[in-house]
Short mmCIF file of C-alpha atoms in Angstrom, two decimals:
data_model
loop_
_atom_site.label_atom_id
_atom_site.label_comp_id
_atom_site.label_asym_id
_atom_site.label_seq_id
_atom_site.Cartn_x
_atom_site.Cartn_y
_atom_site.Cartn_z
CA UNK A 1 136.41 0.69 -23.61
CA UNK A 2 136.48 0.97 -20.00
CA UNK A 3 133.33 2.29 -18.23
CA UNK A 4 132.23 2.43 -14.23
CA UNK A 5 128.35 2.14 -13.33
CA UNK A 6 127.41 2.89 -9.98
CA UNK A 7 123.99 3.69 -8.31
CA UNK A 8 122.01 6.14 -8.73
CA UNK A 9 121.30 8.30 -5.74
CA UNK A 10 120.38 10.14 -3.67
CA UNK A 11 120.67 8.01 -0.83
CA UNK A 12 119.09 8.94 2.76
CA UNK A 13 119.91 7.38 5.56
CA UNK A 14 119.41 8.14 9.02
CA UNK A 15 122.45 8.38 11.27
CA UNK A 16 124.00 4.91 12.50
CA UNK A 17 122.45 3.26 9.80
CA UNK A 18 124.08 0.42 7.19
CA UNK A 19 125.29 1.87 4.02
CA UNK A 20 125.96 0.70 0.66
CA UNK A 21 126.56 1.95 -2.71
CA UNK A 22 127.16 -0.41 -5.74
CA UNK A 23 129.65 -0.30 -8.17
CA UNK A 24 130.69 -2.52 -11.44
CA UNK A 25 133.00 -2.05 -13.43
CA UNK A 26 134.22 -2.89 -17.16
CA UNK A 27 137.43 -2.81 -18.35
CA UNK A 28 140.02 -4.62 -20.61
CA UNK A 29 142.78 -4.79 -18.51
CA UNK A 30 143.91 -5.60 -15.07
CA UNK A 31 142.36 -1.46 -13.56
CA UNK A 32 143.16 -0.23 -10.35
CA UNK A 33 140.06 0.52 -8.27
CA UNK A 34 138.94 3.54 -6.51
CA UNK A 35 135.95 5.65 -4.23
CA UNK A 36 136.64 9.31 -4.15
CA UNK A 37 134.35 11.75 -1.94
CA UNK A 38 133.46 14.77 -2.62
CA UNK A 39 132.15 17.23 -0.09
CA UNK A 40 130.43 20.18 -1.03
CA UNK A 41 132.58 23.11 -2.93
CA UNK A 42 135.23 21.07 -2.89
CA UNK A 43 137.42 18.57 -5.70
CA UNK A 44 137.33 15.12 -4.80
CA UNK A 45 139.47 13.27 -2.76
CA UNK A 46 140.40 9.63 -2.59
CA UNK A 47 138.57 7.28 0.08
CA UNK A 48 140.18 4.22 -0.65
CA UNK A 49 141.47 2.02 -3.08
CA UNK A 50 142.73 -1.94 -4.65
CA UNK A 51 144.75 -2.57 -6.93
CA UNK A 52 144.35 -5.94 -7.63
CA UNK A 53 141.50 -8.85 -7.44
CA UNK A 54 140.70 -9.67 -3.48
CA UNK A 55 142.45 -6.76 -2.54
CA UNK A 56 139.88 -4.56 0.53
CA UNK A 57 140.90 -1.22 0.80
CA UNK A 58 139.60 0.43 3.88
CA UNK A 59 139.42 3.82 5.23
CA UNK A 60 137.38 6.27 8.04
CA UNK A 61 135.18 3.71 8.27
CA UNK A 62 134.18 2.81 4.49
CA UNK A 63 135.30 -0.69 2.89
CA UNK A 64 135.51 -2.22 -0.37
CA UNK A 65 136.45 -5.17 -1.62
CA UNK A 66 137.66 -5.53 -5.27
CA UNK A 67 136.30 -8.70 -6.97
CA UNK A 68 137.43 -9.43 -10.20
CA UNK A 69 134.29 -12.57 -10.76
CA UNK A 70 131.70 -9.97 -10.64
CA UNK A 71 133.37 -6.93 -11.59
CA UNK A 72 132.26 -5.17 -8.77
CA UNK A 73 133.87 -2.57 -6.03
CA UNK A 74 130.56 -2.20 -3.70
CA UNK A 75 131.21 0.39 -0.51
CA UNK A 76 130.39 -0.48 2.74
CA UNK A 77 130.19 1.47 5.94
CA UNK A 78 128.44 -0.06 8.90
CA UNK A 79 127.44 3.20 10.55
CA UNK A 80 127.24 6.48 8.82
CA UNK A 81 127.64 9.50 10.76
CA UNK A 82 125.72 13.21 9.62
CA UNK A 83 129.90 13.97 8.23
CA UNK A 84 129.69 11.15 5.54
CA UNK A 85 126.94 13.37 3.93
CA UNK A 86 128.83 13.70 0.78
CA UNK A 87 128.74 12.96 -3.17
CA UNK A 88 130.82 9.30 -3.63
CA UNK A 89 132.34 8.34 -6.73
CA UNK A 90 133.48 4.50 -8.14
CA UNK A 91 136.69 5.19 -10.63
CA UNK A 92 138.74 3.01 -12.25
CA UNK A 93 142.43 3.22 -13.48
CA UNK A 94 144.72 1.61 -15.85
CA UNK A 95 147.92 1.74 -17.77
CA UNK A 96 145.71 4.44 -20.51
CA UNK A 97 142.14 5.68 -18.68
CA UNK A 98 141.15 7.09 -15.51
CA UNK A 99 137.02 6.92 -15.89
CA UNK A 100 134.51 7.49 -13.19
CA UNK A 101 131.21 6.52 -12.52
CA UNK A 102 128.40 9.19 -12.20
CA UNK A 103 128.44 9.81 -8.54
CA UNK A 104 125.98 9.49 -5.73
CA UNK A 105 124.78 11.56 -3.31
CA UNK A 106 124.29 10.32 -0.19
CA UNK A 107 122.56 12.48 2.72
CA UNK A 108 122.96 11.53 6.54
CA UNK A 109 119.93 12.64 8.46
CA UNK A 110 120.43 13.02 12.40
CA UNK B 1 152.96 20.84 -1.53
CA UNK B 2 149.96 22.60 -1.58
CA UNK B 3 148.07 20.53 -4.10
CA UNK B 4 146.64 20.97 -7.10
CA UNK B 5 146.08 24.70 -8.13
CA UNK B 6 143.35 26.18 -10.16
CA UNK B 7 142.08 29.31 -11.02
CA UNK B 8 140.11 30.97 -10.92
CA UNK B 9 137.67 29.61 -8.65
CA UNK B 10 135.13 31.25 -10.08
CA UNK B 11 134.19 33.00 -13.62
CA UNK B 12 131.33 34.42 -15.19
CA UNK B 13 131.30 35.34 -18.80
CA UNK B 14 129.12 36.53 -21.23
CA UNK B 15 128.48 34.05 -24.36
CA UNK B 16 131.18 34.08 -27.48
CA UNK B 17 133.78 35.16 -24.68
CA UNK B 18 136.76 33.36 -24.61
CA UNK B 19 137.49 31.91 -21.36
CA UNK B 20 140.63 30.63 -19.96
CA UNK B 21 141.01 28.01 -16.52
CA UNK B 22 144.39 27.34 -15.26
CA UNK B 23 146.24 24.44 -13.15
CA UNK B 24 149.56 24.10 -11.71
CA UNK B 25 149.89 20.60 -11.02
CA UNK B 26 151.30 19.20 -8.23
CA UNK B 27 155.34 18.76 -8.44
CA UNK B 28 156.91 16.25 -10.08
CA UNK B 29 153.30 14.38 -10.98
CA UNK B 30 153.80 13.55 -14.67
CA UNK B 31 149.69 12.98 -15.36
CA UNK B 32 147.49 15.89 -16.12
CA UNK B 33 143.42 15.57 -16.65
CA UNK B 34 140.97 17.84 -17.69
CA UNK B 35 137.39 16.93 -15.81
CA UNK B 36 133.98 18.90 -16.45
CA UNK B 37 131.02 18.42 -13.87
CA UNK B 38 127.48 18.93 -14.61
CA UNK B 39 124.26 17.48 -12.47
CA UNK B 40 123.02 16.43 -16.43
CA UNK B 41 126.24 14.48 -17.67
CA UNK B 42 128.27 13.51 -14.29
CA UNK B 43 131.96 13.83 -14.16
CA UNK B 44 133.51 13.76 -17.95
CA UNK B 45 136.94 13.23 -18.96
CA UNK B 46 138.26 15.70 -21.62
CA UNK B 47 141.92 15.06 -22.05
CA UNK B 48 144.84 14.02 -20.06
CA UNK B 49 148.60 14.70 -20.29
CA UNK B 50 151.71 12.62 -19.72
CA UNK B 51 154.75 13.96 -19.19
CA UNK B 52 153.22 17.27 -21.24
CA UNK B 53 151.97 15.40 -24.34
CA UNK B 54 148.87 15.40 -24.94
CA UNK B 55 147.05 11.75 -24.93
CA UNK B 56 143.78 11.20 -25.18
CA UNK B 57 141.35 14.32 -26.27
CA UNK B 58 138.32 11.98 -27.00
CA UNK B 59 136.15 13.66 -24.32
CA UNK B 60 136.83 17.53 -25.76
CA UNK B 61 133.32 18.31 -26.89
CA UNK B 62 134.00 20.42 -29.57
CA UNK B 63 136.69 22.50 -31.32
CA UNK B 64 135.62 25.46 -29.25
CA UNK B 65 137.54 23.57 -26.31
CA UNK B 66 141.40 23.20 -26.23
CA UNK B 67 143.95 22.56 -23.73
CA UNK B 68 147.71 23.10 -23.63
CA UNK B 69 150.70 21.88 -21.46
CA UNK B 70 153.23 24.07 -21.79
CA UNK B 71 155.49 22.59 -19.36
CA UNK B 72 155.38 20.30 -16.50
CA UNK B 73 154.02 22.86 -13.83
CA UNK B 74 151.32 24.40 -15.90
CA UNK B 75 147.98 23.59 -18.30
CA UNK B 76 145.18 25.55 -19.45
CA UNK B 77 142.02 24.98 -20.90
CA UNK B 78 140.26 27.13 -23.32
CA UNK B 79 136.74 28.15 -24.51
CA UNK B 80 136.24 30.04 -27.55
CA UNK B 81 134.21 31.62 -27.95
CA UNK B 82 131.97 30.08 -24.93
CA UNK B 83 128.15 28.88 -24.85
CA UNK B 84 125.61 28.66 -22.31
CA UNK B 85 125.80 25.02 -22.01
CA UNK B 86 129.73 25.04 -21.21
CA UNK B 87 128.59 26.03 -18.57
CA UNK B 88 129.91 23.44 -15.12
CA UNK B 89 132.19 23.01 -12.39
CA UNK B 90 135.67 22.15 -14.16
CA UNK B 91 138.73 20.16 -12.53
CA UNK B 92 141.96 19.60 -12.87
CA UNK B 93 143.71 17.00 -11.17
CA UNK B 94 147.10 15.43 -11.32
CA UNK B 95 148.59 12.11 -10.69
CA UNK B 96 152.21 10.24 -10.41
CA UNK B 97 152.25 7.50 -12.51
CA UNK B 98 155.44 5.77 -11.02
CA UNK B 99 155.44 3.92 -14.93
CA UNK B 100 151.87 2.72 -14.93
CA UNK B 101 148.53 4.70 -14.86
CA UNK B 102 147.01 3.42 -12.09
CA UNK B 103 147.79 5.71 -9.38
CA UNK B 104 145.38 7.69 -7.24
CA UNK B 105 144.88 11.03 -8.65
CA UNK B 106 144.69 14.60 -6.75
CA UNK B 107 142.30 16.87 -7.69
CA UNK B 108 141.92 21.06 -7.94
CA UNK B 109 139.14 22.65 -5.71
CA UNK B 110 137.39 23.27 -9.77
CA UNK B 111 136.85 26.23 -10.88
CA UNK B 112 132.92 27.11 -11.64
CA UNK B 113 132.43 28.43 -14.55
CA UNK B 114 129.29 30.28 -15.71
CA UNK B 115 128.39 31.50 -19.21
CA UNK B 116 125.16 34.34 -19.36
#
């Protein structure tokens, strides 16, 4: 079946620093790929997403790319701001199952 | 639209209660999912609905959990009779399939639900 596996957090950065949080994937078909954020008290909400191999899907900052070779859909941000401080989650969706990975918590310190 | 809709936002029951969450989804999206949150277990699938039917209920933990559609602007989910360990933050979210699944889905602010 279809499974996402990204890191485990937290993460702490300090402000202006490089950020990334892996992701891999499994699935049988050809998935859509997603990163959702979720700020505290609140449902998530999409960040950005690919729908097919190569694709980059950008957004406030944050980029992935989705490559099909190693399964993965890594994000990227090359300066995280205190805001970003947030709980990030990997999903994956296709024509039968929307799963998501377990989440991780990243922390921006000033 | 104003999104997805649950409520309530918050609940507190006492155990072997029966508690019941509710979503409008938003109009015209024709997927429904059931999500529970917990710091232990993550972000869990239940079920999901398209176009009202009932799909996949693999992630339902138990018979004390069920979840109906009735029509296209409204789902429940059900606990009965509830247990400490339900519970979590649930969400409901809703998506526009456009013919294949793989569609970004909006989510419910949750609704957290504790069981004393």
């Amino acid at each position: 079946g279809n499974s996402v596996t990204q890191m485990e957090g937290p993460v702490t950065l300090s402000e202006e620093a490089f950020l990334t949080i892996n992701c891999t994937y499994t699935a049988t078909g050809y998935p859509s790929l997603f990163w959702y954020v979720q700020y505290p008290g609140e449902g998530l909400q999409l960040l950005l997403k690919a729908t097919k191999a190569d694709d980059k899907g950008s957004n406030k900052g944050f980029e992935a790319t989705y490559r099909k070779e190693t399964t993965s859909f890594h994000l990227e941000k090359g300066s995280v701001q205190v805001s970003d401080s947030a709980v990030y989650f990997c999903a994956l969706s296709d024509l039968y199952d929307m799963r998501f990975g377990a989440g991780t918590r990243l922390t921006v310190k000033p | 639209d104003a999104g997805v809709i649950q409520s309530p936002r918050h609940e507190v029951t006492e155990m072997g209660q029966e508690v019941t969450l509710r979503c409008k989804p938003i109009s015209g999206h024709d997927y429904l999912f059931w999500y529970r949150q917990t710091m232990m277990r993550g972000l869990e699938l239940l079920i999901y609905f398209n176009n009202n039917v009932p799909i996949d209920d693999s992630g339902m933990p138990e018979d004390r959990f069920s979840a109906k559609m009735p029509n296209a602007s409204f789902s429940t989910l059900k606990i009965q009779p509830s247990e400490p360990r339900d519970s979590a933050v649930y969400f409901c979210a809703s998506s526009l399939s456009g013919g294949q699944m793989n569609t970004e889905a909006f989510f419910g602010q949750g609704t957290r639900l504790t069981v004393v």
